[in-house]
PDB file of C-alpha atoms and ligand atoms in Angstrom:
ATOM      1  CA  MET A   1      80.564 -48.858  35.756  1.00 45.00           C
ATOM      2  CA  HIS A   2      78.200 -51.623  34.727  1.00 50.00           C
ATOM      3  CA  LYS A   3      77.243 -54.144  37.345  1.00 47.00           C
ATOM      4  CA  TYR A   4      78.423 -56.924  35.016  1.00 51.00           C
ATOM      5  CA  ALA A   5      81.680 -55.251  34.102  1.00 51.00           C
ATOM      6  CA  LEU A   6      82.376 -54.847  37.815  1.00 51.00           C
ATOM      7  CA  ALA A   7      81.527 -58.464  38.532  1.00 49.00           C
ATOM      8  CA  SER A   8      83.962 -59.629  35.857  1.00 50.00           C
ATOM      9  CA  LEU A   9      86.509 -57.123  37.150  1.00 51.00           C
ATOM     10  CA  THR A  10      86.308 -58.725  40.591  1.00 47.00           C
ATOM     11  CA  LEU A  11      86.769 -62.156  39.003  1.00 46.00           C
ATOM     12  CA  LEU A  12      89.789 -60.920  37.086  1.00 47.00           C
ATOM     13  CA  THR A  13      91.354 -59.482  40.209  1.00 45.00           C
ATOM     14  CA  GLY A  14      90.970 -62.891  41.795  1.00 42.00           C
ATOM     15  CA  ALA A  15      92.315 -64.795  38.807  1.00 42.00           C
ATOM     16  CA  LEU A  16      95.290 -62.512  38.285  1.00 45.00           C
ATOM     17  CA  GLY A  17      95.877 -61.913  41.964  1.00 40.00           C
ATOM     18  CA  THR A  18      99.561 -62.713  41.711  1.00 37.00           C
ATOM     19  CA  ALA A  19     100.367 -60.401  38.780  1.00 44.00           C
ATOM     20  CA  SER A  20     101.972 -57.394  40.388  1.00 53.00           C
ATOM     21  CA  ALA A  21     101.594 -53.800  39.322  1.00 72.00           C
ATOM     22  CA  ARG A  22     104.697 -51.702  38.813  1.00 89.00           C
ATOM     23  CA  ASP A  23     105.670 -50.243  42.132  1.00 91.00           C
ATOM     24  CA  LEU A  24     106.871 -46.709  42.685  1.00 93.00           C
ATOM     25  CA  ALA A  25     110.553 -47.676  42.472  1.00 94.00           C
ATOM     26  CA  ALA A  26     110.058 -49.404  39.107  1.00 95.00           C
ATOM     27  CA  ILE A  27     108.141 -46.397  37.738  1.00 96.00           C
ATOM     28  CA  LYS A  28     110.830 -43.968  38.903  1.00 96.00           C
ATOM     29  CA  ALA A  29     113.603 -46.151  37.484  1.00 96.00           C
ATOM     30  CA  SER A  30     111.894 -46.286  34.074  1.00 96.00           C
ATOM     31  CA  GLY A  31     111.228 -42.531  34.065  1.00 97.00           C
ATOM     32  CA  VAL A  32     107.767 -43.140  32.569  1.00 97.00           C
ATOM     33  CA  LEU A  33     104.295 -43.241  34.060  1.00 97.00           C
ATOM     34  CA  TYR A  34     101.689 -45.075  31.955  1.00 97.00           C
ATOM     35  CA  VAL A  35      98.360 -43.309  32.296  1.00 98.00           C
ATOM     36  CA  GLY A  36      95.060 -44.609  30.948  1.00 98.00           C
ATOM     37  CA  THR A  37      92.291 -42.258  29.851  1.00 98.00           C
ATOM     38  CA  GLU A  38      89.272 -42.022  27.537  1.00 98.00           C
ATOM     39  CA  PRO A  39      90.216 -38.866  25.672  1.00 98.00           C
ATOM     40  CA  THR A  40      86.933 -37.595  24.195  1.00 98.00           C
ATOM     41  CA  TYR A  41      86.007 -35.798  27.374  1.00 98.00           C
ATOM     42  CA  ALA A  42      86.787 -32.117  26.845  1.00 98.00           C
ATOM     43  CA  PRO A  43      87.863 -30.118  28.746  1.00 98.00           C
ATOM     44  CA  PHE A  44      89.266 -32.880  31.021  1.00 99.00           C
ATOM     45  CA  THR A  45      91.116 -35.193  28.616  1.00 98.00           C
ATOM     46  CA  TYR A  46      90.794 -34.871  24.839  1.00 98.00           C
ATOM     47  CA  THR A  47      93.085 -34.978  21.853  1.00 98.00           C
ATOM     48  CA  GLN A  48      94.718 -32.269  19.796  1.00 98.00           C
ATOM     49  CA  GLY A  49      96.333 -34.026  16.874  1.00 96.00           C
ATOM     50  CA  LYS A  50      98.066 -36.957  18.538  1.00 94.00           C
ATOM     51  CA  LYS A  51      98.473 -35.200  21.869  1.00 98.00           C
ATOM     52  CA  VAL A  52      96.269 -35.793  24.909  1.00 98.00           C
ATOM     53  CA  VAL A  53      95.449 -32.379  26.373  1.00 98.00           C
ATOM     54  CA  GLY A  54      93.047 -30.864  28.895  1.00 99.00           C
ATOM     55  CA  PHE A  55      92.716 -30.067  32.565  1.00 99.00           C
ATOM     56  CA  GLU A  56      93.396 -33.599  33.780  1.00 99.00           C
ATOM     57  CA  ALA A  57      96.156 -34.086  31.209  1.00 99.00           C
ATOM     58  CA  GLU A  58      98.029 -31.059  32.548  1.00 99.00           C
ATOM     59  CA  LEU A  59      97.293 -32.056  36.132  1.00 99.00           C
ATOM     60  CA  ALA A  60      98.610 -35.599  35.592  1.00 99.00           C
ATOM     61  CA  GLU A  61     101.723 -34.156  33.956  1.00 98.00           C
ATOM     62  CA  ALA A  62     102.254 -31.798  36.904  1.00 98.00           C
ATOM     63  CA  ILE A  63     101.915 -34.745  39.299  1.00 98.00           C
ATOM     64  CA  ALA A  64     104.345 -36.810  37.216  1.00 98.00           C
ATOM     65  CA  ARG A  65     106.843 -33.941  37.245  1.00 98.00           C
ATOM     66  CA  LYS A  66     106.763 -33.968  41.064  1.00 98.00           C
ATOM     67  CA  LEU A  67     107.540 -37.710  40.905  1.00 98.00           C
ATOM     68  CA  GLY A  68     110.397 -37.043  38.480  1.00 98.00           C
ATOM     69  CA  VAL A  69     108.845 -38.974  35.575  1.00 98.00           C
ATOM     70  CA  LYS A  70     107.075 -38.327  32.257  1.00 98.00           C
ATOM     71  CA  VAL A  71     103.512 -39.304  31.371  1.00 98.00           C
ATOM     72  CA  GLU A  72     102.933 -41.688  28.518  1.00 98.00           C
ATOM     73  CA  TRP A  73      99.216 -41.592  27.647  1.00 98.00           C
ATOM     74  CA  ARG A  74      97.410 -44.847  26.902  1.00 97.00           C
ATOM     75  CA  PRO A  75      94.031 -44.014  25.370  1.00 97.00           C
ATOM     76  CA  SER A  76      91.379 -46.667  25.959  1.00 97.00           C
ATOM     77  CA  GLY A  77      87.623 -47.195  26.051  1.00 98.00           C
ATOM     78  CA  PHE A  78      86.171 -45.815  29.277  1.00 98.00           C
ATOM     79  CA  ASP A  79      84.572 -49.118  30.273  1.00 97.00           C
ATOM     80  CA  ALA A  80      87.937 -50.908  29.902  1.00 97.00           C
ATOM     81  CA  LEU A  81      90.028 -48.525  32.020  1.00 98.00           C
ATOM     82  CA  LEU A  82      89.632 -49.968  35.515  1.00 98.00           C
ATOM     83  CA  ILE A  83      89.871 -53.523  34.196  1.00 97.00           C
ATOM     84  CA  GLY A  84      93.049 -52.514  32.324  1.00 97.00           C
ATOM     85  CA  LEU A  85      94.455 -51.060  35.536  1.00 97.00           C
ATOM     86  CA  ASN A  86      94.020 -54.379  37.297  1.00 95.00           C
ATOM     87  CA  GLN A  87      95.629 -56.127  34.327  1.00 95.00           C
ATOM     88  CA  ASP A  88      98.685 -53.849  34.664  1.00 95.00           C
ATOM     89  CA  ARG A  89      98.103 -52.064  31.374  1.00 96.00           C
ATOM     90  CA  PHE A  90      98.481 -48.701  33.165  1.00 97.00           C
ATOM     91  CA  ASP A  91     100.046 -47.374  36.354  1.00 98.00           C
ATOM     92  CA  LEU A  92      97.277 -44.817  36.846  1.00 98.00           C
ATOM     93  CA  VAL A  93      93.884 -44.077  35.368  1.00 98.00           C
ATOM     94  CA  VAL A  94      93.128 -40.366  35.049  1.00 99.00           C
ATOM     95  CA  SER A  95      89.731 -40.195  33.391  1.00 99.00           C
ATOM     96  CA  SER A  96      87.361 -38.308  35.700  1.00 99.00           C
ATOM     97  CA  HIS A  97      86.181 -41.348  37.634  1.00 99.00           C
ATOM     98  CA  GLY A  98      83.638 -40.580  40.308  1.00 99.00           C
ATOM     99  CA  ILE A  99      84.745 -42.214  43.562  1.00 99.00           C
ATOM    100  CA  THR A 100      81.948 -44.715  44.222  1.00 98.00           C
ATOM    101  CA  PRO A 101      81.758 -47.543  46.783  1.00 98.00           C
ATOM    102  CA  GLU A 102      81.329 -50.000  43.890  1.00 98.00           C
ATOM    103  CA  ARG A 103      84.526 -48.901  42.152  1.00 98.00           C
ATOM    104  CA  GLN A 104      86.376 -48.806  45.469  1.00 98.00           C
ATOM    105  CA  LYS A 105      85.857 -52.557  45.713  1.00 98.00           C
ATOM    106  CA  ALA A 106      87.866 -52.995  42.506  1.00 98.00           C
ATOM    107  CA  VAL A 107      90.532 -50.256  42.635  1.00 98.00           C
ATOM    108  CA  ASP A 108      91.992 -47.682  45.031  1.00 98.00           C
ATOM    109  CA  PHE A 109      91.541 -43.946  44.565  1.00 98.00           C
ATOM    110  CA  ALA A 110      93.811 -41.018  45.371  1.00 98.00           C
ATOM    111  CA  ASN A 111      92.259 -38.047  47.162  1.00 98.00           C
ATOM    112  CA  PRO A 112      89.734 -36.248  44.940  1.00 99.00           C
ATOM    113  CA  HIS A 113      91.234 -33.805  42.441  1.00 99.00           C
ATOM    114  CA  TYR A 114      87.949 -32.058  41.640  1.00 99.00           C
ATOM    115  CA  CYS A 115      84.265 -32.019  42.517  1.00 98.00           C
ATOM    116  CA  SER A 116      81.468 -31.812  39.991  1.00 98.00           C
ATOM    117  CA  GLY A 117      78.179 -33.453  39.103  1.00 98.00           C
ATOM    118  CA  GLY A 118      75.929 -34.872  36.427  1.00 98.00           C
ATOM    119  CA  VAL A 119      73.541 -32.539  34.591  1.00 98.00           C
ATOM    120  CA  VAL A 120      70.898 -32.787  31.927  1.00 98.00           C
ATOM    121  CA  LEU A 121      72.006 -31.200  28.653  1.00 98.00           C
ATOM    122  CA  ALA A 122      69.470 -30.560  25.856  1.00 98.00           C
ATOM    123  CA  ARG A 123      68.981 -28.494  22.697  1.00 98.00           C
ATOM    124  CA  SER A 124      66.737 -25.431  22.774  1.00 94.00           C
ATOM    125  CA  ASN A 125      63.186 -26.503  23.769  1.00 94.00           C
ATOM    126  CA  GLY A 126      64.511 -29.901  24.882  1.00 98.00           C
ATOM    127  CA  PRO A 127      63.750 -31.456  28.296  1.00 98.00           C
ATOM    128  CA  LEU A 128      65.782 -29.972  31.163  1.00 98.00           C
ATOM    129  CA  THR A 129      64.224 -31.488  34.282  1.00 98.00           C
ATOM    130  CA  VAL A 130      63.636 -35.002  35.569  1.00 98.00           C
ATOM    131  CA  ALA A 131      59.897 -34.359  35.160  1.00 98.00           C
ATOM    132  CA  ALA A 132      60.331 -33.237  31.542  1.00 98.00           C
ATOM    133  CA  LEU A 133      62.407 -36.335  30.730  1.00 98.00           C
ATOM    134  CA  ARG A 134      59.405 -38.672  31.099  1.00 98.00           C
ATOM    135  CA  GLY A 135      58.963 -40.593  27.867  1.00 98.00           C
ATOM    136  CA  LYS A 136      62.110 -39.094  26.318  1.00 98.00           C
ATOM    137  CA  ALA A 137      65.275 -40.683  24.943  1.00 98.00           C
ATOM    138  CA  VAL A 138      68.359 -39.930  27.003  1.00 98.00           C
ATOM    139  CA  GLY A 139      71.937 -40.523  25.817  1.00 98.00           C
ATOM    140  CA  VAL A 140      74.832 -41.446  28.106  1.00 98.00           C
ATOM    141  CA  GLN A 141      78.376 -42.783  27.855  1.00 98.00           C
ATOM    142  CA  LEU A 142      78.847 -46.489  28.589  1.00 98.00           C
ATOM    143  CA  GLY A 143      80.170 -47.360  32.025  1.00 98.00           C
ATOM    144  CA  THR A 144      79.755 -43.908  33.559  1.00 98.00           C
ATOM    145  CA  THR A 145      78.004 -42.773  36.727  1.00 98.00           C
ATOM    146  CA  TYR A 146      75.681 -40.824  34.373  1.00 98.00           C
ATOM    147  CA  ALA A 147      74.595 -44.071  32.723  1.00 98.00           C
ATOM    148  CA  GLN A 148      73.860 -45.540  36.143  1.00 98.00           C
ATOM    149  CA  ARG A 149      71.901 -42.485  37.258  1.00 98.00           C
ATOM    150  CA  ALA A 150      69.931 -42.246  34.006  1.00 98.00           C
ATOM    151  CA  GLN A 151      68.859 -45.880  34.327  1.00 97.00           C
ATOM    152  CA  LYS A 152      67.124 -44.958  37.581  1.00 97.00           C
ATOM    153  CA  LEU A 153      65.192 -41.954  36.264  1.00 97.00           C
ATOM    154  CA  PRO A 154      61.441 -42.568  36.436  1.00 94.00           C
ATOM    155  CA  GLY A 155      59.405 -43.083  33.278  1.00 96.00           C
ATOM    156  CA  LEU A 156      62.144 -42.521  30.677  1.00 97.00           C
ATOM    157  CA  GLY A 157      61.335 -43.507  27.122  1.00 96.00           C
ATOM    158  CA  SER A 158      64.795 -45.032  26.718  1.00 98.00           C
ATOM    159  CA  VAL A 159      68.402 -44.779  27.809  1.00 98.00           C
ATOM    160  CA  LYS A 160      70.799 -44.996  24.868  1.00 98.00           C
ATOM    161  CA  THR A 161      74.364 -45.925  25.686  1.00 98.00           C
ATOM    162  CA  TYR A 162      77.311 -44.810  23.510  1.00 98.00           C
ATOM    163  CA  PRO A 163      80.926 -45.951  23.741  1.00 98.00           C
ATOM    164  CA  THR A 164      82.509 -42.500  23.968  1.00 98.00           C
ATOM    165  CA  ASN A 165      81.502 -39.164  25.417  1.00 98.00           C
ATOM    166  CA  ALA A 166      81.966 -37.615  21.963  1.00 98.00           C
ATOM    167  CA  ASP A 167      79.495 -40.083  20.397  1.00 98.00           C
ATOM    168  CA  ALA A 168      76.873 -39.352  23.033  1.00 98.00           C
ATOM    169  CA  LEU A 169      77.228 -35.607  22.475  1.00 98.00           C
ATOM    170  CA  GLN A 170      76.984 -36.119  18.707  1.00 98.00           C
ATOM    171  CA  MET A 171      73.697 -37.992  19.144  1.00 98.00           C
ATOM    172  CA  LEU A 172      72.272 -35.052  21.082  1.00 98.00           C
ATOM    173  CA  LEU A 173      73.452 -32.602  18.420  1.00 98.00           C
ATOM    174  CA  ASN A 174      71.886 -34.589  15.589  1.00 97.00           C
ATOM    175  CA  GLY A 175      68.648 -35.214  17.448  1.00 98.00           C
ATOM    176  CA  ARG A 176      68.909 -38.977  17.966  1.00 98.00           C
ATOM    177  CA  VAL A 177      68.318 -38.378  21.680  1.00 98.00           C
ATOM    178  CA  ASN A 178      66.351 -35.645  23.450  1.00 98.00           C
ATOM    179  CA  ALA A 179      68.875 -35.122  26.219  1.00 98.00           C
ATOM    180  CA  PHE A 180      72.377 -36.117  27.296  1.00 98.00           C
ATOM    181  CA  VAL A 181      73.399 -36.683  30.904  1.00 98.00           C
ATOM    182  CA  THR A 182      77.030 -35.735  31.431  1.00 98.00           C
ATOM    183  CA  ASP A 183      79.370 -33.741  33.637  1.00 98.00           C
ATOM    184  CA  ARG A 184      78.490 -30.104  34.266  1.00 98.00           C
ATOM    185  CA  PHE A 185      81.844 -28.795  32.967  1.00 98.00           C
ATOM    186  CA  VAL A 186      81.701 -31.088  29.928  1.00 98.00           C
ATOM    187  CA  ALA A 187      78.230 -29.685  29.230  1.00 98.00           C
ATOM    188  CA  LEU A 188      79.466 -26.084  29.562  1.00 98.00           C
ATOM    189  CA  GLU A 189      82.314 -26.862  27.155  1.00 98.00           C
ATOM    190  CA  ALA A 190      79.917 -28.428  24.613  1.00 98.00           C
ATOM    191  CA  ARG A 191      77.640 -25.381  24.799  1.00 98.00           C
ATOM    192  CA  LYS A 192      80.624 -23.147  24.088  1.00 98.00           C
ATOM    193  CA  LYS A 193      81.934 -25.338  21.268  1.00 98.00           C
ATOM    194  CA  PHE A 194      78.582 -25.657  19.430  1.00 98.00           C
ATOM    195  CA  PRO A 195      76.967 -22.227  19.845  1.00 96.00           C
ATOM    196  CA  LYS A 196      74.494 -22.803  16.984  1.00 95.00           C
ATOM    197  CA  ALA A 197      72.952 -25.851  18.684  1.00 96.00           C
ATOM    198  CA  GLY A 198      71.518 -23.640  21.430  1.00 97.00           C
ATOM    199  CA  LEU A 199      72.455 -26.169  24.096  1.00 98.00           C
ATOM    200  CA  LYS A 200      71.026 -25.633  27.557  1.00 98.00           C
ATOM    201  CA  LEU A 201      72.077 -27.025  30.924  1.00 98.00           C
ATOM    202  CA  GLY A 202      69.225 -28.339  33.041  1.00 98.00           C
ATOM    203  CA  GLU A 203      68.828 -30.032  36.382  1.00 98.00           C
ATOM    204  CA  MET A 204      71.891 -31.219  38.308  1.00 98.00           C
ATOM    205  CA  LEU A 205      71.100 -34.870  39.071  1.00 98.00           C
ATOM    206  CA  PHE A 206      73.862 -35.688  41.568  1.00 98.00           C
ATOM    207  CA  GLN A 207      77.269 -34.545  42.723  1.00 98.00           C
ATOM    208  CA  GLU A 208      80.483 -36.541  42.777  1.00 98.00           C
ATOM    209  CA  LYS A 209      84.096 -36.440  43.875  1.00 99.00           C
ATOM    210  CA  ILE A 210      86.517 -37.297  41.101  1.00 99.00           C
ATOM    211  CA  GLY A 211      89.721 -39.235  41.713  1.00 99.00           C
ATOM    212  CA  ILE A 212      92.758 -40.860  40.101  1.00 99.00           C
ATOM    213  CA  ALA A 213      92.679 -44.668  40.272  1.00 98.00           C
ATOM    214  CA  VAL A 214      95.585 -47.000  41.112  1.00 98.00           C
ATOM    215  CA  LYS A 215      95.583 -50.782  41.181  1.00 97.00           C
ATOM    216  CA  LYS A 216      94.036 -52.135  44.363  1.00 96.00           C
ATOM    217  CA  GLY A 217      96.692 -52.438  47.056  1.00 95.00           C
ATOM    218  CA  ASN A 218      99.314 -50.288  45.290  1.00 96.00           C
ATOM    219  CA  THR A 219      99.429 -48.071  48.386  1.00 96.00           C
ATOM    220  CA  PRO A 220     102.951 -46.638  47.915  1.00 96.00           C
ATOM    221  CA  LEU A 221     101.937 -45.338  44.475  1.00 97.00           C
ATOM    222  CA  ARG A 222      98.661 -43.958  45.816  1.00 98.00           C
ATOM    223  CA  ASN A 223     100.517 -42.211  48.645  1.00 98.00           C
ATOM    224  CA  ALA A 224     103.029 -40.730  46.190  1.00 98.00           C
ATOM    225  CA  VAL A 225     100.187 -39.438  43.982  1.00 98.00           C
ATOM    226  CA  ASN A 226      98.476 -37.934  47.031  1.00 98.00           C
ATOM    227  CA  ALA A 227     101.682 -36.192  48.116  1.00 98.00           C
ATOM    228  CA  ALA A 228     102.289 -34.830  44.603  1.00 98.00           C
ATOM    229  CA  LEU A 229      98.653 -33.712  44.339  1.00 98.00           C
ATOM    230  CA  ARG A 230      98.945 -31.953  47.708  1.00 98.00           C
ATOM    231  CA  ASP A 231     102.053 -30.154  46.385  1.00 98.00           C
ATOM    232  CA  VAL A 232     100.471 -28.980  43.125  1.00 98.00           C
ATOM    233  CA  MET A 233      97.411 -27.848  45.084  1.00 98.00           C
ATOM    234  CA  ALA A 234      99.629 -25.895  47.497  1.00 98.00           C
ATOM    235  CA  ASP A 235     102.175 -24.341  45.113  1.00 98.00           C
ATOM    236  CA  GLY A 236      99.724 -22.552  42.811  1.00 98.00           C
ATOM    237  CA  SER A 237     100.047 -24.877  39.818  1.00 98.00           C
ATOM    238  CA  TYR A 238      96.616 -26.510  40.324  1.00 98.00           C
ATOM    239  CA  LYS A 239      95.011 -23.088  40.606  1.00 98.00           C
ATOM    240  CA  LYS A 240      96.679 -21.950  37.403  1.00 98.00           C
ATOM    241  CA  ILE A 241      95.662 -25.003  35.349  1.00 98.00           C
ATOM    242  CA  SER A 242      92.113 -24.821  36.698  1.00 98.00           C
ATOM    243  CA  ALA A 243      91.839 -21.112  35.850  1.00 98.00           C
ATOM    244  CA  LYS A 244      93.053 -21.846  32.311  1.00 98.00           C
ATOM    245  CA  TYR A 245      90.270 -24.350  31.607  1.00 98.00           C
ATOM    246  CA  PHE A 246      87.405 -23.159  33.813  1.00 98.00           C
ATOM    247  CA  GLY A 247      88.075 -19.590  34.890  1.00 98.00           C
ATOM    248  CA  GLU A 248      87.716 -20.873  38.463  1.00 98.00           C
ATOM    249  CA  ASP A 249      89.261 -23.289  40.946  1.00 98.00           C
ATOM    250  CA  ILE A 250      87.329 -26.562  40.778  1.00 98.00           C
ATOM    251  CA  ARG A 251      88.979 -28.409  43.694  1.00 98.00           C
ATOM    252  CA  CYS A 252      86.529 -29.909  46.233  1.00 98.00           C
ATOM    253  CA  LYS A 253      85.657 -27.395  48.927  1.00 95.00           C
TER     254      LYS A 253
HETATM  255  N1  LIG B   1      82.426 -38.853  35.982  1.00 89.96           N
HETATM  256  C1  LIG B   1      81.836 -39.913  35.247  1.00 89.96           C
HETATM  257  C2  LIG B   1      82.080 -41.237  35.906  1.00 89.96           C
HETATM  258  O1  LIG B   1      82.698 -41.278  36.909  1.00 89.96           O
HETATM  259  C3  LIG B   1      82.240 -39.966  33.791  1.00 89.96           C
HETATM  260  C4  LIG B   1      83.688 -39.943  33.457  1.00 89.96           C
HETATM  261  C5  LIG B   1      83.889 -40.108  31.970  1.00 89.96           C
HETATM  262  N2  LIG B   1      85.259 -39.900  31.638  1.00 89.96           N
HETATM  263  C6  LIG B   1      85.764 -39.922  30.392  1.00 89.96           C
HETATM  264  N3  LIG B   1      87.012 -39.660  30.209  1.00 89.96           N
HETATM  265  N4  LIG B   1      85.012 -40.198  29.385  1.00 89.96           N
HETATM  266  O2  LIG B   1      81.674 -42.253  35.455  1.00 89.96           O
END
C-alpha cells in the first residue's frame, strides 16, 4: 500500500476508533459474511458474469461454510480495501494481500493461506531481469507490494501505476509498458490466457506470505478464520481447490 494511503488509514482508525466491526456472533446471526476483494486478479479472484470466482473465492466460501454462513462479495478498488475494512464496509478482505509490517499496523491478518512472489512479466524479447529493466517502463497495480518493489528498482525509466490488475496487464499486452511486475501465478495465468502475446516470466523479485485481513482488534473473528482455515487445510478441501487452479498445492511450506 502507498505510504500516504497508510498514513490516512492510521488517521481514520484513530478518528473512527469507536465504530465497532461486526463481531463473530453478529456475523453468524445474520448468516452472511461480507468479503471485500479486487476481482481482476485471475486466478485468485476474478469475475465470471456477475459471479466472483477463483482460488481465493472458493477458499473464502469453504471457510464461510465452516462458520455456517454465506459469502456476499463486495468488489472494490484494491487501494480502498484495507481502509474499507477499518470503516466496517467488510468483515474480511480476501484479495491476496502480502502480510507486511506496514499493513499489520493498520489491520490484523489470519495465518497465511498461500505463499508466492512478485515476478517480472514481459512480451517476447522484453526485459526479464532487474539489469534489463534499466531505462524501461514498468507497469504495476496501485497499492500493491509490486508497486512498492518496482519503485525501488535501480535506474528504471518509469513506473506506471494502474488502478486494476487487469489494466496493468492490458498495458503490457498493448505495449504501453515494457514489463509488468505481478504475482507469479497471475503471470502464469496471463501467459496461458494470451498465448499469442508470447509472454515470458522473468526474475522473481521477492517472496511473500498472503493472508486474509480482519479489522484491527477483531481477534475472535481472526481466530475463527484461522480455525476454519486449519480445517479446510486438514480435510482435503484446500488441496482440491488448489489442484483445480494450479495443478499443485500452493500453501506455505
Ligand atoms: N500480493 C500483492 C499485494 O499484496 C497484490 C495483490 C493484488 N490483489 C488483487 N486482488 N488485485 O499487494
